[in-house]
Short mmCIF file of C-alpha atoms in Angstrom, two decimals:
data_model
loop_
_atom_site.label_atom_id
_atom_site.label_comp_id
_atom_site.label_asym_id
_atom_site.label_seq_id
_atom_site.Cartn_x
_atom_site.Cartn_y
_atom_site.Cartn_z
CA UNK A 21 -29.80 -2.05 101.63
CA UNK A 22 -33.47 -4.00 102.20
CA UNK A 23 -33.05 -6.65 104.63
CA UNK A 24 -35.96 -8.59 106.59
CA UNK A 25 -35.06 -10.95 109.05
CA UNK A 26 -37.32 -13.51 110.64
CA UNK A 27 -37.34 -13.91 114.35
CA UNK A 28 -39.86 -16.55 116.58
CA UNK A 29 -39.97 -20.04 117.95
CA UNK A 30 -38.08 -23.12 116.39
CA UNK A 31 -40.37 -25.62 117.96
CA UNK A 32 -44.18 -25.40 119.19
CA UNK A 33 -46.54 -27.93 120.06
CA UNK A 34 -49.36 -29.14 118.03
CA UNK A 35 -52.05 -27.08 119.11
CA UNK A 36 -50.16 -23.59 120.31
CA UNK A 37 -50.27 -20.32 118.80
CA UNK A 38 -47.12 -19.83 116.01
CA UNK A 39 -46.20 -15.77 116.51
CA UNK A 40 -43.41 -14.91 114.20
CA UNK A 41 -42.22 -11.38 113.92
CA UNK A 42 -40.35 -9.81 110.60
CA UNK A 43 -38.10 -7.14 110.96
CA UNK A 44 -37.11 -4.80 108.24
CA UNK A 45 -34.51 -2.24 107.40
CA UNK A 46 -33.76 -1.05 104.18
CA UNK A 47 -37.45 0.62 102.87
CA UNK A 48 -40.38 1.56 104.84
CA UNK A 49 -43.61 -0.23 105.92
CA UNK A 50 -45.32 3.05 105.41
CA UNK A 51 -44.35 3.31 101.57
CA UNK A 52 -47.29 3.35 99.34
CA UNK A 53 -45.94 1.02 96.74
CA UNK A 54 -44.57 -1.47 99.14
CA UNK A 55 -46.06 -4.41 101.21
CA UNK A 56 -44.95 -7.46 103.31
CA UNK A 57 -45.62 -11.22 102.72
CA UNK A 58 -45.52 -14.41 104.76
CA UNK A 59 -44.74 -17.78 102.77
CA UNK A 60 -43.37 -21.07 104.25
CA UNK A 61 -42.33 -24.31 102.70
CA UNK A 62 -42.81 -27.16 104.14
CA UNK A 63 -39.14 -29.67 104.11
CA UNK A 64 -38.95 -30.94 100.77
CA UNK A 65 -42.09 -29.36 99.42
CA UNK A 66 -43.20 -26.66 97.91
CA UNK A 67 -43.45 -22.75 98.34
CA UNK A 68 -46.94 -21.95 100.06
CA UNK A 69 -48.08 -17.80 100.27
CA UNK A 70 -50.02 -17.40 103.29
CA UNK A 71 -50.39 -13.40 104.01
CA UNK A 72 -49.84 -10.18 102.36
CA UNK A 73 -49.93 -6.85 103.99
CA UNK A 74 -49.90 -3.44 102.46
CA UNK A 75 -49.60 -0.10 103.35
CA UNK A 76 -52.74 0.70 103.25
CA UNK A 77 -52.87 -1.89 106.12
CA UNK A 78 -55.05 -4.25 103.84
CA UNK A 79 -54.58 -7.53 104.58
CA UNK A 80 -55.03 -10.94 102.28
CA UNK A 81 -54.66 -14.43 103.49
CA UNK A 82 -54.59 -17.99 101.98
CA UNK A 83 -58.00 -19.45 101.55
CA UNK A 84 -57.30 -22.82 103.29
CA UNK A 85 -55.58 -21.10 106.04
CA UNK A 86 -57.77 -17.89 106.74
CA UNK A 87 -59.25 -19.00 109.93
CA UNK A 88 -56.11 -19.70 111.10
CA UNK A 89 -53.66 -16.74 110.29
CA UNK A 90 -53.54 -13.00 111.66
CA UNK A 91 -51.21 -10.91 110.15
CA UNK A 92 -50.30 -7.46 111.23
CA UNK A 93 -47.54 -4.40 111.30
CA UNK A 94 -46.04 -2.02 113.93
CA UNK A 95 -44.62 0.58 111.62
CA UNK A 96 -42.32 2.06 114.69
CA UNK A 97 -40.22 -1.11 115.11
CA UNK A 98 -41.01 -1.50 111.38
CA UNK A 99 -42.14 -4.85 111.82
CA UNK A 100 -44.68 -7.28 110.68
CA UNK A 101 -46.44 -9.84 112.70
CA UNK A 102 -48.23 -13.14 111.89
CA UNK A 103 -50.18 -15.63 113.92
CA UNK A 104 -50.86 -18.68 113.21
CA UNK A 105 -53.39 -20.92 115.90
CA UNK A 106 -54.17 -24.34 116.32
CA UNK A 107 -50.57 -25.76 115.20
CA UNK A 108 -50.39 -28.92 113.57
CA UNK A 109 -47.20 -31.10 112.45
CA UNK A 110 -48.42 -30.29 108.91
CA UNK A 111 -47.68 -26.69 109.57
CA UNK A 112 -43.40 -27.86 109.92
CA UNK A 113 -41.27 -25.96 107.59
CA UNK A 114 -39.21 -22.72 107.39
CA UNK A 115 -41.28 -19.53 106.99
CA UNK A 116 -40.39 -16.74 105.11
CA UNK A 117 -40.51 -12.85 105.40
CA UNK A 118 -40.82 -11.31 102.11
CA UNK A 119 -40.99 -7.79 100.36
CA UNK A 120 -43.63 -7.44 97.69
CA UNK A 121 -43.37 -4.17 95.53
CA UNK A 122 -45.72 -2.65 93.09
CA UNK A 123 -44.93 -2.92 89.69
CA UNK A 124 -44.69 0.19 87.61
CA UNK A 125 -45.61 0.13 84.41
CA UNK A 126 -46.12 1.91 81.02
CA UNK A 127 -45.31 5.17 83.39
CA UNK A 128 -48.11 4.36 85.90
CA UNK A 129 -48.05 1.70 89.14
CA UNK A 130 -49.79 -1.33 87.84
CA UNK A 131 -51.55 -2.60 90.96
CA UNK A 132 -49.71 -5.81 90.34
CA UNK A 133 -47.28 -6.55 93.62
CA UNK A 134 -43.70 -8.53 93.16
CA UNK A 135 -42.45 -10.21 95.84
CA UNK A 136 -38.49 -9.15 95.46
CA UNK A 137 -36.74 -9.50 98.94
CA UNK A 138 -36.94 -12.55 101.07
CA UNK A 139 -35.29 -12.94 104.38
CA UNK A 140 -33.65 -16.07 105.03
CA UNK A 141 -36.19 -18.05 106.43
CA UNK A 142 -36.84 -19.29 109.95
CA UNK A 143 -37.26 -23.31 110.93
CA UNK A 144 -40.59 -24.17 112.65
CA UNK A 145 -41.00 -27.04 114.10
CA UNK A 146 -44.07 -28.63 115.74
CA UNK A 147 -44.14 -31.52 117.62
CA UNK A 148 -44.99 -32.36 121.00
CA UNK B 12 -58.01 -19.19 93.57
CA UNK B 13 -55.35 -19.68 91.02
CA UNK B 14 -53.36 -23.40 90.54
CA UNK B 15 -50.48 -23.49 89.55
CA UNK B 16 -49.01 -26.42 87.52
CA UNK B 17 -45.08 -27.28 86.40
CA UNK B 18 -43.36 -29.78 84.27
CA UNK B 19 -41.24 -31.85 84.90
CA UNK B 20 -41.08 -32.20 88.57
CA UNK B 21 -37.59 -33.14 87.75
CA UNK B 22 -35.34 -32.75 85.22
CA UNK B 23 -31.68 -34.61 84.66
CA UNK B 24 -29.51 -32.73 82.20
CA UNK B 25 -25.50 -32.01 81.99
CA UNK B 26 -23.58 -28.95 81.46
CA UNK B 27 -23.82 -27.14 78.45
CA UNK B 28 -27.42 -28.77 77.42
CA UNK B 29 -30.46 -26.58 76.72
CA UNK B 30 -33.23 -26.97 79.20
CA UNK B 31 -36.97 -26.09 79.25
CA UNK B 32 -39.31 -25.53 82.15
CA UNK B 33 -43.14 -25.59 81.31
CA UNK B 34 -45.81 -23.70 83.89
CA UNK B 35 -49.26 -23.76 83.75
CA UNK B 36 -52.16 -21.81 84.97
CA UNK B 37 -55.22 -22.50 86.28
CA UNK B 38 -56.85 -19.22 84.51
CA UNK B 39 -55.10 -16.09 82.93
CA UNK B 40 -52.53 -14.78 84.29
CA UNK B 41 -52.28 -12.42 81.42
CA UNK B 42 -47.67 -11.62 81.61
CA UNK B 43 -48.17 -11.61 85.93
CA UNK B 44 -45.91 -14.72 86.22
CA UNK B 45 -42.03 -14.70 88.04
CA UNK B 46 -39.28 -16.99 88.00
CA UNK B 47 -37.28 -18.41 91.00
CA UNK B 48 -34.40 -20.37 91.31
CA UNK B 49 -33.97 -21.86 95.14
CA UNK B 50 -30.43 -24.10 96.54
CA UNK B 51 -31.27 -25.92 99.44
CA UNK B 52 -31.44 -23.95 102.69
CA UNK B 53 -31.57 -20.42 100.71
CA UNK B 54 -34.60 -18.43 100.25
CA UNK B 55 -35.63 -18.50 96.26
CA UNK B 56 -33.93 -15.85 94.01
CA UNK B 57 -36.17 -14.02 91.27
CA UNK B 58 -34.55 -15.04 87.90
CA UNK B 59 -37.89 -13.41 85.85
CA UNK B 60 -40.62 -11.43 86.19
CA UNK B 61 -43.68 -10.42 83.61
CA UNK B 62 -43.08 -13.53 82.20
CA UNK B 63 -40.22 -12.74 80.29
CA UNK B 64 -38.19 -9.95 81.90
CA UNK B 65 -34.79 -10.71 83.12
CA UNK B 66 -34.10 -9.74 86.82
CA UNK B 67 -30.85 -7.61 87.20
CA UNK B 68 -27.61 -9.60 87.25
CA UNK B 69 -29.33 -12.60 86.13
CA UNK B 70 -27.19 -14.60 83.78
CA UNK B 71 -28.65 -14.02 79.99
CA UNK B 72 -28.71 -17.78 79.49
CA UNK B 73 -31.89 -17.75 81.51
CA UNK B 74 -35.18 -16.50 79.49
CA UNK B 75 -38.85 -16.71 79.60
CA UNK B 76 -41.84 -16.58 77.12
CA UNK B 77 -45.48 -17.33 77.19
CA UNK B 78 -48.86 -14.98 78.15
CA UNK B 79 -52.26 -16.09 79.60
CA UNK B 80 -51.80 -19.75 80.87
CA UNK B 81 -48.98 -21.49 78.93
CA UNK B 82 -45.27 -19.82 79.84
CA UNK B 83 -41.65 -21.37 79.51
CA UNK B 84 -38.04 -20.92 81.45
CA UNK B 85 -35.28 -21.88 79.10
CA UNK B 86 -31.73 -22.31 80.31
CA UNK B 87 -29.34 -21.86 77.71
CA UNK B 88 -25.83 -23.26 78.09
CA UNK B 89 -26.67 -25.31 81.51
CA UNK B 90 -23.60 -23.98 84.07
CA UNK B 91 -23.16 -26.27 87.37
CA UNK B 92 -24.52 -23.39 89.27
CA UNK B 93 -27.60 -23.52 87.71
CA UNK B 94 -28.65 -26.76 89.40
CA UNK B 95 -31.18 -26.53 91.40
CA UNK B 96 -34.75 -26.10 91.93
CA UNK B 97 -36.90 -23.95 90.03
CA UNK B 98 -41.10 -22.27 90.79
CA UNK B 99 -42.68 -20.60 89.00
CA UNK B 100 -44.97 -18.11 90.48
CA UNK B 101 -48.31 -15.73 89.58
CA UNK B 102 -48.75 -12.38 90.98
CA UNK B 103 -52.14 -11.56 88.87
CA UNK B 104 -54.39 -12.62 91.90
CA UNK B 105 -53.13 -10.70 95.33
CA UNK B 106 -53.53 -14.90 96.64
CA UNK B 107 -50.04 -15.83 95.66
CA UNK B 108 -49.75 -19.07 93.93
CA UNK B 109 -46.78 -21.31 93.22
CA UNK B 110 -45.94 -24.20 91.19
CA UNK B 111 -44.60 -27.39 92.52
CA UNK B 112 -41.37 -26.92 91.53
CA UNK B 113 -38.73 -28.89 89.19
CA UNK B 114 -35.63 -30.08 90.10
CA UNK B 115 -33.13 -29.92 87.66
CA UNK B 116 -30.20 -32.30 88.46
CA UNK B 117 -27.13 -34.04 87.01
CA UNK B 118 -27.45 -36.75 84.15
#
């Protein structure tokens, strides 16, 4: 059974570092057709991707945000890490852990990555 | 990057009706474009993928067409479960994009 479950502060102040830590059971962050993404949503607004990892430890982040965000893995506690600096109010909304797996296709892996397992989202708020 | 544009942002309709969902791309997304149905305070569920695939144990009343930039969710046979919101979402470009999201609620 996959499972990722979302674990960090519920309130920071505008200006602190945002560490949030995903961990997973279920599937392994070593798989070669499997990564890890971070997306929030602010309340009452949209869903916003901000990170993918694979792997392959490759890493992608939302333009806007890039300066901003660090994401990274520890495949022995089989978790996944992201950083976010320089908090704002803005950034208030519940963040997301999410599996993304490679779609296979036509009998070979597509290079095209799903997202098909979210946890169930943690509450951040910041405020001073 | 890729935007991402739906229609309507909301959407009244009553049980049993027929509703459709429009979603719009910024460029091709050739068939790289999921469905997601989210109830408040639950993460999203995947309803579709490619466009038009249905997502295990997804209710056949839900479907989805359309290729390149134009693509459609129809709900056939509205069931009081099914209100809630919906995004649409592309996967062609590894930098995610969503849709604003409709709201489909009770005429």
């Amino acid at each position: 059974q996959v499972t990722l479950k979302e674990s960090g502060p519920v309130l920071v102040k505008p200006t602190e570092t945002l560490t949030l830590t995903c961990t997973v059971s279920g599937f392994s962050l070593n798989h070669a057709t499997m990564g890890v993404s971070w997306i929030r949503q602010p309340p009452g607004k949209a869903l916003e991707w901000l990170a993918h990892i694979f792997s392959s430890d490759e890493k992608s982040y939302r333009t806007s945000l890039k300066r901003r965000l660090t994401i990274s893995r520890d495949t022995s506690k089989s978790q996944v890490v992201l950083t976010m600096t320089n908090m704002d109010p803005v950034d208030t909304g519940t963040y997301y852990c999410v599996r993304i797996s490679e779609v296979f296709q036509d009998g070979f892996w597509s290079g095209y990555y799903l997202p098909d397992y979210w946890g169930q989202g943690t509450p951040v708020t910041v405020s001073s | 990057d890729i935007q991402m544009t739906q229609s309507p942002s909301t959407l009244s309709a009553s049980v049993g009706d027929r509703v459709t969902i429009t979603c719009r791309a910024s460029q091709s997304v050739t068939s790289w474009l999921a469905w997601y149905q989210q109830k408040p305070g639950k993460a999203p569920k995947l309803l579709i993928y490619k466009a038009s695939r249905l997502e295990r144990g997804v209710p056949s009343r839900f479907s989805g067409s359309g290729s390149g930039t134009d693509f459609t969710l129809t709900i056939s046979g509205l069931q009081p479960d099914d209100f809630a919101t919906y995004y649409c979402q592309q996967y062609k470009s590894y930098l995610y994009s969503f849709g604003q999201g409709t709201k489909l609620e009770f005429k």
